[in-house]
Tab-separated table of N, CA and C in Angstrom:
chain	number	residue	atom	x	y	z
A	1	UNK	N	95.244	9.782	7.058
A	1	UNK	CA	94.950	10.640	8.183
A	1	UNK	C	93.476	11.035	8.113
A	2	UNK	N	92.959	10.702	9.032
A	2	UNK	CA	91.466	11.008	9.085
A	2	UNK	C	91.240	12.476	9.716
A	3	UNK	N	90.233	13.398	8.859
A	3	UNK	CA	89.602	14.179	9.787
A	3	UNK	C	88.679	14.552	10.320
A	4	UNK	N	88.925	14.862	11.383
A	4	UNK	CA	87.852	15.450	12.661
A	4	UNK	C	86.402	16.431	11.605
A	5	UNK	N	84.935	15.907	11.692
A	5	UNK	CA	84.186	16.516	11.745
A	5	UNK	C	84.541	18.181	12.350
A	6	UNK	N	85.039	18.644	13.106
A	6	UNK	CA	85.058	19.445	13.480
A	6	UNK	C	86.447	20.766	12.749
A	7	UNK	N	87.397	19.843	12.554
A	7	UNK	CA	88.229	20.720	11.572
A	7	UNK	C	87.698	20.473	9.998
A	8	UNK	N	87.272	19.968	9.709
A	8	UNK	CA	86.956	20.153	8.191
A	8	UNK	C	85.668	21.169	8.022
A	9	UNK	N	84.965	21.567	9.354
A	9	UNK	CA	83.987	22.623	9.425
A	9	UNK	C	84.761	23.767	9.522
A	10	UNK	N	85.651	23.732	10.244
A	10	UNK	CA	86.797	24.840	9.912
A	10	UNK	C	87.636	25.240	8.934
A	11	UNK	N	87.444	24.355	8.231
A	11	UNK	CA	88.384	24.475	6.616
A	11	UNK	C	87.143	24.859	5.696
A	12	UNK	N	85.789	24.202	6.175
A	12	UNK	CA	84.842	24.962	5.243
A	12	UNK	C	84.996	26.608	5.232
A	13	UNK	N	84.785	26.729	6.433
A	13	UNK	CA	84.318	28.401	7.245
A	13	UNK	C	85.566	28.891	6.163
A	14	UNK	N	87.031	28.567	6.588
A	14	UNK	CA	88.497	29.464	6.345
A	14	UNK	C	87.839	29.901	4.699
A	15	UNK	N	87.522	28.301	4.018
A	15	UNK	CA	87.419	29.265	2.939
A	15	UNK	C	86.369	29.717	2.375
A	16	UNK	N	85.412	29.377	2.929
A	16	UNK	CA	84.263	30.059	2.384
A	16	UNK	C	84.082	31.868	3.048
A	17	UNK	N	85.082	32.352	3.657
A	17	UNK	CA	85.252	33.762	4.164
A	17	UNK	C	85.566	35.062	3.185
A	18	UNK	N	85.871	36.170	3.515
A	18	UNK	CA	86.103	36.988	2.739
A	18	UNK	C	87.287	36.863	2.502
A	19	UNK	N	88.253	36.485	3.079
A	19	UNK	CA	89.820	36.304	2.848
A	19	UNK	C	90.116	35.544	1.269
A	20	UNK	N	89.049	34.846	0.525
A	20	UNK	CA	89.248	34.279	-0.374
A	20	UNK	C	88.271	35.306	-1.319
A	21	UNK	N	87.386	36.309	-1.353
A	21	UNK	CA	86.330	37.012	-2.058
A	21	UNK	C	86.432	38.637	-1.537
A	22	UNK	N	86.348	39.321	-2.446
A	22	UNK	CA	86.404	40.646	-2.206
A	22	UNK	C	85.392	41.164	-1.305
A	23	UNK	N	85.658	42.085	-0.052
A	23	UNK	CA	84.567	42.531	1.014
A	23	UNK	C	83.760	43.217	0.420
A	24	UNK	N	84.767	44.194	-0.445
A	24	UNK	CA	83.648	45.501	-0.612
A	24	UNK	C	83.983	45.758	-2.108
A	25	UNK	N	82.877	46.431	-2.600
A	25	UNK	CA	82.993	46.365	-3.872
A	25	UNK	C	82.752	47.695	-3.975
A	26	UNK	N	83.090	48.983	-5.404
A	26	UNK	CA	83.781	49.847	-5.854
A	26	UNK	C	82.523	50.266	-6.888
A	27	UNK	N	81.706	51.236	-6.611
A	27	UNK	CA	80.709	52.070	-7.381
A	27	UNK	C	81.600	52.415	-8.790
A	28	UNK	N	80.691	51.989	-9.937
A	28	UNK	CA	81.717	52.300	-10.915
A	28	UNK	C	82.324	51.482	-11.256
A	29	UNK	N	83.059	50.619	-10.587
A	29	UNK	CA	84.234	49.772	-10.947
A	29	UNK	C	83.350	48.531	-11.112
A	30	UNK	N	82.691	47.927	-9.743
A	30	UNK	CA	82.087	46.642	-9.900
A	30	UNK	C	80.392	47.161	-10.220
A	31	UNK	N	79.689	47.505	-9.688
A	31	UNK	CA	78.430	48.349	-10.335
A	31	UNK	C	78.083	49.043	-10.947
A	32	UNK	N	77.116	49.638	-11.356
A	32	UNK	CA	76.636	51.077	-11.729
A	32	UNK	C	75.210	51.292	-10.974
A	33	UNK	N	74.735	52.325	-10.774
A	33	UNK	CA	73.614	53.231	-10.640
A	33	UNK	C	72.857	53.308	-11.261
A	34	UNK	N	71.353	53.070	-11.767
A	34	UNK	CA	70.417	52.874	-12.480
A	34	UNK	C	70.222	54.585	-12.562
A	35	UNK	N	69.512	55.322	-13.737
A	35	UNK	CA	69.131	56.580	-13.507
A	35	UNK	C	67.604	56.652	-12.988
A	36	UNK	N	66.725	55.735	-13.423
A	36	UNK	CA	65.568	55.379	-12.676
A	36	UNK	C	65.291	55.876	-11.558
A	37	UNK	N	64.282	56.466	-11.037
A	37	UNK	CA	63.718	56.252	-9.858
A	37	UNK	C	62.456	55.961	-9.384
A	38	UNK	N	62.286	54.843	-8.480
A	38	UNK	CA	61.127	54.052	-7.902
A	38	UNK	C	60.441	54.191	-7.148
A	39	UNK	N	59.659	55.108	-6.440
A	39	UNK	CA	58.992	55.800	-5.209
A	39	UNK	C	57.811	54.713	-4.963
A	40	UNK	N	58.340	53.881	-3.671
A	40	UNK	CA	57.374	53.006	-3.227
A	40	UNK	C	56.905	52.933	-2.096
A	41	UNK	N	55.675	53.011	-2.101
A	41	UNK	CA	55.108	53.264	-0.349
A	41	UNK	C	54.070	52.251	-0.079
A	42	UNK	N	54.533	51.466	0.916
A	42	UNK	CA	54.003	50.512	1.541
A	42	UNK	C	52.882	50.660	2.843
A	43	UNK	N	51.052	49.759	2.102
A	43	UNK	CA	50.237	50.071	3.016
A	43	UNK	C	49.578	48.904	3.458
A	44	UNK	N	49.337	49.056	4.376
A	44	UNK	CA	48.110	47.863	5.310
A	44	UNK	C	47.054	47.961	5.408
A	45	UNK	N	46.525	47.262	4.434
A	45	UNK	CA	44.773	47.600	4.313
A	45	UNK	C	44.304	46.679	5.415
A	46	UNK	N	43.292	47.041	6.081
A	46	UNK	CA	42.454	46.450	7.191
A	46	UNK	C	41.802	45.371	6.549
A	47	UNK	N	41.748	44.066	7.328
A	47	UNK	CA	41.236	42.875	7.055
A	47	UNK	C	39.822	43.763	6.292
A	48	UNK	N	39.065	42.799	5.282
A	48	UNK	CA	37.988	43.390	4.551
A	48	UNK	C	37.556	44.508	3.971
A	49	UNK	N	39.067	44.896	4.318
A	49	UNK	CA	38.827	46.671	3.659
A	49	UNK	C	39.738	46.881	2.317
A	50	UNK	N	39.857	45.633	1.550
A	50	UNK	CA	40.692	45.634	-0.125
A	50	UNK	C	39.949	46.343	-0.826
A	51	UNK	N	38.403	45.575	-0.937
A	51	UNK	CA	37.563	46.386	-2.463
A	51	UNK	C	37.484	47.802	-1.816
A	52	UNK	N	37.595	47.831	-0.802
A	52	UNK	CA	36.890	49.218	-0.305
A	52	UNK	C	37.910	50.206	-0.816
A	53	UNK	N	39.063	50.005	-0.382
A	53	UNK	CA	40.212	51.085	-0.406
A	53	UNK	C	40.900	50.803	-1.617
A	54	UNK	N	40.449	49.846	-2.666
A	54	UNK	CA	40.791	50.061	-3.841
A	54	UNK	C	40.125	50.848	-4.584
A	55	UNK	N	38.883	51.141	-4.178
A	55	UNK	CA	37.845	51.831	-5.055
A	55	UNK	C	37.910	52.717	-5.076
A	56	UNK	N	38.651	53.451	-3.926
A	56	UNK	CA	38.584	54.741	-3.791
A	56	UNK	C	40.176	54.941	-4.434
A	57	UNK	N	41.394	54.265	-4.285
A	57	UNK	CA	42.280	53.795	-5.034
A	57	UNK	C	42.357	54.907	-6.523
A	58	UNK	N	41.142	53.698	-6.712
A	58	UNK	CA	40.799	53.368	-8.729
A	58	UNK	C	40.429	55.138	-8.771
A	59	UNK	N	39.662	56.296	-8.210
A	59	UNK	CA	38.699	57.446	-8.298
A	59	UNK	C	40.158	58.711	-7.753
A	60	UNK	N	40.766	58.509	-7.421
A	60	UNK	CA	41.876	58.806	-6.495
A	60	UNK	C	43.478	58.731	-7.311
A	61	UNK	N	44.222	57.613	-6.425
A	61	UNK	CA	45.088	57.886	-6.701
A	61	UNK	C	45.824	57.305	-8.375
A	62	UNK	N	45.411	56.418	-8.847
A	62	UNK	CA	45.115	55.835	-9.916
A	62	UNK	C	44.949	56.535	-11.229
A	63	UNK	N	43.715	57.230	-10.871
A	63	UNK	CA	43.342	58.572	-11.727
A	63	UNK	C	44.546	59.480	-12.132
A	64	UNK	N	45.062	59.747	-10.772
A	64	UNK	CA	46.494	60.833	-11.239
A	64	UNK	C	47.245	60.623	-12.112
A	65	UNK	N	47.916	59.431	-11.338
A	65	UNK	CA	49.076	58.522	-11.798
A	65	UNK	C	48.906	58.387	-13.674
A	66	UNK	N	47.510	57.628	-13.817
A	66	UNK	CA	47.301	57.471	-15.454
A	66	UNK	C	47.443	59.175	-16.142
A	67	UNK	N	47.062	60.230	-15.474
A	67	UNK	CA	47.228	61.379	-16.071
A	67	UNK	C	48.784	62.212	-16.017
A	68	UNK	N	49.349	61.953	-15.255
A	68	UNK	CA	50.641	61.996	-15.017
A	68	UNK	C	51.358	61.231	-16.275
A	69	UNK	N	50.894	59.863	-16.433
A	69	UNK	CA	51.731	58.804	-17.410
A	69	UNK	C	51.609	59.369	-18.813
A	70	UNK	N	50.268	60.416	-19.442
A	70	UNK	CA	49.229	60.735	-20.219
A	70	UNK	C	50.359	61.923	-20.572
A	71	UNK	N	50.989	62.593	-19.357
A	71	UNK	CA	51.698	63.884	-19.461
A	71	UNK	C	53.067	63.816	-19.558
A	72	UNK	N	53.364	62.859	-19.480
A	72	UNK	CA	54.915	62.491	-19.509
A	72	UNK	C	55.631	62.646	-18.381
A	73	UNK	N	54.863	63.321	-17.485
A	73	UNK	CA	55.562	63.036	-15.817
A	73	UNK	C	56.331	62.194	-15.290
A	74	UNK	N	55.439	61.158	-15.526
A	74	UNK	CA	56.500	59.470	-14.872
A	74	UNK	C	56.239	59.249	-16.110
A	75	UNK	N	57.035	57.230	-15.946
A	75	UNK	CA	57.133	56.736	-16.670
A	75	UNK	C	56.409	55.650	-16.708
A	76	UNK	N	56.049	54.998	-15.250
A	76	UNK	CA	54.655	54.323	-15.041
A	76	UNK	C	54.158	54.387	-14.119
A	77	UNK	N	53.925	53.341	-13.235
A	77	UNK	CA	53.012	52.860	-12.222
A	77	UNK	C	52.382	51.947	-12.050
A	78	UNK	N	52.527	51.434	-10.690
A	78	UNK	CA	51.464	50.052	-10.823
A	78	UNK	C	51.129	49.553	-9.178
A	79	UNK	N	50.611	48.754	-8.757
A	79	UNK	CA	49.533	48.416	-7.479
A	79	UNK	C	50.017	47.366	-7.788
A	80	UNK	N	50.828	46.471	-6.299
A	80	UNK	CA	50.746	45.140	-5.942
A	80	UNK	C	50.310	45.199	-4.531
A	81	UNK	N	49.493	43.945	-5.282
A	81	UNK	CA	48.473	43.338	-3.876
A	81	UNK	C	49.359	41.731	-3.523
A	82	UNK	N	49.099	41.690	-2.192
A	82	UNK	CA	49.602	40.421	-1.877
A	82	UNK	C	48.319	39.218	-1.732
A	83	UNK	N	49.477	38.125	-2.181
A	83	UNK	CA	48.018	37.234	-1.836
A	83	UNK	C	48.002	36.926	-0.569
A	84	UNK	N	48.709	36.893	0.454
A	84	UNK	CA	48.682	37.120	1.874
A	84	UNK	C	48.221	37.914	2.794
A	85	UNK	N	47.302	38.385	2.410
A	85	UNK	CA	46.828	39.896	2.935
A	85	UNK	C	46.696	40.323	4.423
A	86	UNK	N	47.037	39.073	5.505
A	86	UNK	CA	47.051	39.040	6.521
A	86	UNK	C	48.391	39.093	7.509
A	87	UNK	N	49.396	38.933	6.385
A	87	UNK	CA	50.561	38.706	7.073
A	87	UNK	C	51.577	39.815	6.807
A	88	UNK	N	52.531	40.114	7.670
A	88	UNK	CA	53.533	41.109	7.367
A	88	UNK	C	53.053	42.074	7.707
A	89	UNK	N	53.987	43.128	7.264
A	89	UNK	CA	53.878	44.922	8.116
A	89	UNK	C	53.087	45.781	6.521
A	90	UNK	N	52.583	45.030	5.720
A	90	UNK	CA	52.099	45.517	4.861
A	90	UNK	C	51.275	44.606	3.609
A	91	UNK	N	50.548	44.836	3.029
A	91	UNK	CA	49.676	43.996	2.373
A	91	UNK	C	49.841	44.542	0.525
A	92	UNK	N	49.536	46.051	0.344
A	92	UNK	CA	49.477	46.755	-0.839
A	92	UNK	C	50.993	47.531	-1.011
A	93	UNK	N	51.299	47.422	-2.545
A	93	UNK	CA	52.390	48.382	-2.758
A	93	UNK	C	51.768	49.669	-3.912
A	94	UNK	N	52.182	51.031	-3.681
A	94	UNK	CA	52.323	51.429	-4.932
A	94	UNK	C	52.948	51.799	-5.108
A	95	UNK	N	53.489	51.695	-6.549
A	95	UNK	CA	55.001	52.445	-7.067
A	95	UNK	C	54.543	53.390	-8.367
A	96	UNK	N	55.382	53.895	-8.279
A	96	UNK	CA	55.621	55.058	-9.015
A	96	UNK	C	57.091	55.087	-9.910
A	97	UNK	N	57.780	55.179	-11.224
A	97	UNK	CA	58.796	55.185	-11.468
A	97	UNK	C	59.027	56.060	-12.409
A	98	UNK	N	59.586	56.902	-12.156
A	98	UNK	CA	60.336	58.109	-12.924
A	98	UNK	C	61.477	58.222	-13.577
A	99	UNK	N	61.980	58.716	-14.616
A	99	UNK	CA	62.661	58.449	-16.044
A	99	UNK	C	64.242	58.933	-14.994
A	100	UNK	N	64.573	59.508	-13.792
A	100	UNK	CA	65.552	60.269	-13.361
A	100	UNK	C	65.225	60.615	-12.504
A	101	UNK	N	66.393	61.599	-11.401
A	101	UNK	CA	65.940	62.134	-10.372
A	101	UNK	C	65.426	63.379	-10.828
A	102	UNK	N	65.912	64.397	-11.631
A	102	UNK	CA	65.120	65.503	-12.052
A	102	UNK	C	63.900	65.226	-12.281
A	103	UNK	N	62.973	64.541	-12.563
A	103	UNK	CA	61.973	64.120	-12.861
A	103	UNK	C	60.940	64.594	-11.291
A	104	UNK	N	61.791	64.564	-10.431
A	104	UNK	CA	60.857	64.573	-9.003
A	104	UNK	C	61.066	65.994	-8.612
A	105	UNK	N	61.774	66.709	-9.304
A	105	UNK	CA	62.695	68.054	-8.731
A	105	UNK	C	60.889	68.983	-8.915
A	106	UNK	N	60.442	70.175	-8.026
A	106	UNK	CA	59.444	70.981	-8.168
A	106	UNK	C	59.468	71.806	-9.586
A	107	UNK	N	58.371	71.676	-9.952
A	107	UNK	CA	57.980	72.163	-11.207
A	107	UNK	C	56.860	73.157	-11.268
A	108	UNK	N	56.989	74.294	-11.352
A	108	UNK	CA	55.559	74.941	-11.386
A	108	UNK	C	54.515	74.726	-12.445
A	109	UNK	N	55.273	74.680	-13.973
A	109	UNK	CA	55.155	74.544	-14.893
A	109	UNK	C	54.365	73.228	-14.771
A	110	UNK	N	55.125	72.200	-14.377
A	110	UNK	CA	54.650	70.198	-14.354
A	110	UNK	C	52.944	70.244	-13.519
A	111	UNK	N	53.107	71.416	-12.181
A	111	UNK	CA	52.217	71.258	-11.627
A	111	UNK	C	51.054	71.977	-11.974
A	112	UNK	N	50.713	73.248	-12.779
A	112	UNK	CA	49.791	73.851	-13.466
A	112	UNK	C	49.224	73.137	-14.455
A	113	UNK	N	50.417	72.554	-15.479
A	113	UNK	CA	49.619	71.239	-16.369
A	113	UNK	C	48.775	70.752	-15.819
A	114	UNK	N	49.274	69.577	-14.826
A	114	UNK	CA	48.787	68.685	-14.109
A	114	UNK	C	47.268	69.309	-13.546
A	115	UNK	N	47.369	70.084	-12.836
A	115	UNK	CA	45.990	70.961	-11.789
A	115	UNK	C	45.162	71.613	-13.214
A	116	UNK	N	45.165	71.870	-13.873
A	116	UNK	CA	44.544	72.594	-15.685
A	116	UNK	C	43.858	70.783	-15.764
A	117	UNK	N	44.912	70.068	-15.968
A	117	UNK	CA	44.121	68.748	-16.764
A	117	UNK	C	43.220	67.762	-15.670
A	118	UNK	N	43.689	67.844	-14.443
A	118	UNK	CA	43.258	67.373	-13.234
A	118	UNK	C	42.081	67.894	-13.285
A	119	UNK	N	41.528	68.862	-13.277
A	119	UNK	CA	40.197	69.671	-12.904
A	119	UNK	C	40.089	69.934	-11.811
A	120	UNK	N	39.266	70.957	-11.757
A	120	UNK	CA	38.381	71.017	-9.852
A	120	UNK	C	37.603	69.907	-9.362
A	121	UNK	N	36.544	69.295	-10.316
A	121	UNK	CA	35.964	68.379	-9.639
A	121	UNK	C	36.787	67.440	-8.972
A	122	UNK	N	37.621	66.951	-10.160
A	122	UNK	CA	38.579	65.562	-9.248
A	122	UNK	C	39.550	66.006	-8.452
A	123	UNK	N	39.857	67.290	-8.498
A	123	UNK	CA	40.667	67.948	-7.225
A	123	UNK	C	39.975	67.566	-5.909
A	124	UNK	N	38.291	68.311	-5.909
A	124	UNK	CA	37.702	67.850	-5.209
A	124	UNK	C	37.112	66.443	-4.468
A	125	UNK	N	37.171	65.709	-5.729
A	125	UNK	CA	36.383	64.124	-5.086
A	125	UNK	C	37.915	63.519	-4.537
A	126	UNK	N	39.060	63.867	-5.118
A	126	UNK	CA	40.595	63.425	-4.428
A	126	UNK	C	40.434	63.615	-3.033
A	127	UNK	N	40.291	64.672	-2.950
A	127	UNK	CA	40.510	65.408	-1.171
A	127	UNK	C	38.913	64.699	-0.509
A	128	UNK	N	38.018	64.124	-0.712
A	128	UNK	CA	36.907	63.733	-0.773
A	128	UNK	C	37.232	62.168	-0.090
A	129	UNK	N	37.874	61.590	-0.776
A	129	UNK	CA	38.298	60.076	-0.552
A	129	UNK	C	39.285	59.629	-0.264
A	130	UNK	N	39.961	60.589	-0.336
A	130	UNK	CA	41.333	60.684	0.398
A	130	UNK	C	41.533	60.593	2.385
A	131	UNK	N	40.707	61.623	2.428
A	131	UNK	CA	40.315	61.863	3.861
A	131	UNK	C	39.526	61.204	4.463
A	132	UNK	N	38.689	59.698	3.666
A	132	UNK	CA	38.703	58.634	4.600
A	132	UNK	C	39.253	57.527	4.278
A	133	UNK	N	40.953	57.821	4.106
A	133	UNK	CA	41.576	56.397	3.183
A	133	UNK	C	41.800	56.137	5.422
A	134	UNK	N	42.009	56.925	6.248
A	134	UNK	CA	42.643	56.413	7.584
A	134	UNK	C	41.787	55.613	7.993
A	135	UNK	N	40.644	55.203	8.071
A	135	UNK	CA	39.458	54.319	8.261
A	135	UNK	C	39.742	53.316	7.796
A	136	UNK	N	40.786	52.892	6.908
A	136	UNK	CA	40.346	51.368	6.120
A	136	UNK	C	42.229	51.246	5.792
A	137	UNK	N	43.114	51.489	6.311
A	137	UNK	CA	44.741	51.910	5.912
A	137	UNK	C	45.397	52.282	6.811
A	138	UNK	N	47.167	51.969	6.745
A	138	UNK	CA	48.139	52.771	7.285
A	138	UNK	C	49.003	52.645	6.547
A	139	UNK	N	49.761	53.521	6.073
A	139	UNK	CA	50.701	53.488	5.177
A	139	UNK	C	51.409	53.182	6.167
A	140	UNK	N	52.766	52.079	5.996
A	140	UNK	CA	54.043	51.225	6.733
A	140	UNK	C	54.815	51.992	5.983
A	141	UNK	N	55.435	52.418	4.944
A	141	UNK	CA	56.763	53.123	4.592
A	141	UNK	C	56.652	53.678	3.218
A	142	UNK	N	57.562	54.535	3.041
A	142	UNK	CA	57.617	55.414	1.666
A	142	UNK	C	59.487	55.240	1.196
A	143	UNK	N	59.860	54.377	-0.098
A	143	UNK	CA	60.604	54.276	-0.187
A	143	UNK	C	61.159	55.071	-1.715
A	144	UNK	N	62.368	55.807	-1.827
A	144	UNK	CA	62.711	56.112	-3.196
A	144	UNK	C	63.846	55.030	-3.643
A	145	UNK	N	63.785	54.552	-4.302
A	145	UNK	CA	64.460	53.187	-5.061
A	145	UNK	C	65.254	53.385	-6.437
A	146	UNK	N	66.790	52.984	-6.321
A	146	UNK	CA	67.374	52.863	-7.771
A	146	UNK	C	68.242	51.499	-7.670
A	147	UNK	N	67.815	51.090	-8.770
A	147	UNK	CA	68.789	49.699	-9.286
A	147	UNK	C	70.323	49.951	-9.204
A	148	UNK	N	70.596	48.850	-8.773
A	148	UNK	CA	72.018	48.321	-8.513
A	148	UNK	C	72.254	47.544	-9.499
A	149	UNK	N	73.114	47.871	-10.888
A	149	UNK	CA	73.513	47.405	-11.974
A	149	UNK	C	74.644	46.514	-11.297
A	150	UNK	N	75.278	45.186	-11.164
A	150	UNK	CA	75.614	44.606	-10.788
A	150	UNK	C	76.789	44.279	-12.439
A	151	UNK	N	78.444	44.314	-12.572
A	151	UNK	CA	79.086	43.903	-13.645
A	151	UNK	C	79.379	42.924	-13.696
């Protein structure tokens, strides 16, 4: 008995469906929850404006981040650049990743450290270069991120 091209595409589909594989899967049971958290915000640097808005980057936000890492705040950080820099709704990433969600919870304590070791000057040159990151940038999105432990 020969078959039809057309029913044996249908016997693919039947079983390649959920009727043969579980739909939904059970937090806990089939996964877990990473305690991690990943704060990533996605930006579009203007054609020719990379070294520019990295530099200010490097004096800026960079600066923190390493003093933050210095303080035990986070846990790292890091800058991806695409080699595509022309394509998509975004070109630069930075992330940020923190040991937990308490980790992000307000701290008066976290933030006096921080502003004591920060100084005034670089308080100042921050707010300095900061306020012409809109000239050369648009931040596309701000994401908080945890791993999907997969069993």
């Amino acid at each position: 008995m020969k078959l039809h091209l057309s029913k044996l595409l249908y016997l693919v589909c039947l079983f390649s469906t959920s009727a043969f594989a579980k739909d939904r899967l059970e937090i806990y049971k089939d996964f877990d929850l990473g305690t991690e958290i990943t704060l990533m915000t996605t930006v579009k640097v203007d054609p020719n404006m990379e070294e520019v808005y990295l530099a200010g980057l490097a004096q800026s936000w960079v600066k923190a981040v390493k003093l933050q890492k210095k303080l035990g705040f986070i846990k790292d950080w890091k800058v991806l650049g695409s080699d595509f820099p022309l394509s998509g709704d975004f070109n630069l990433i930075l992330i940020t990743t923190f040991e937990n969600s308490a980790d992000l919870e307000p701290s008066k304590k976290k933030y006096m450290a921080f502003m004591d070791a920060w100084g005034k000057e670089n308080n100042e040159q921050s707010k300095e270069l900061s306020a012409k990151y809109p000239e050369v940038r648009t931040l596309t999105g701000e994401y908080a991120l945890r791993e999907v432990i997969f069993k």
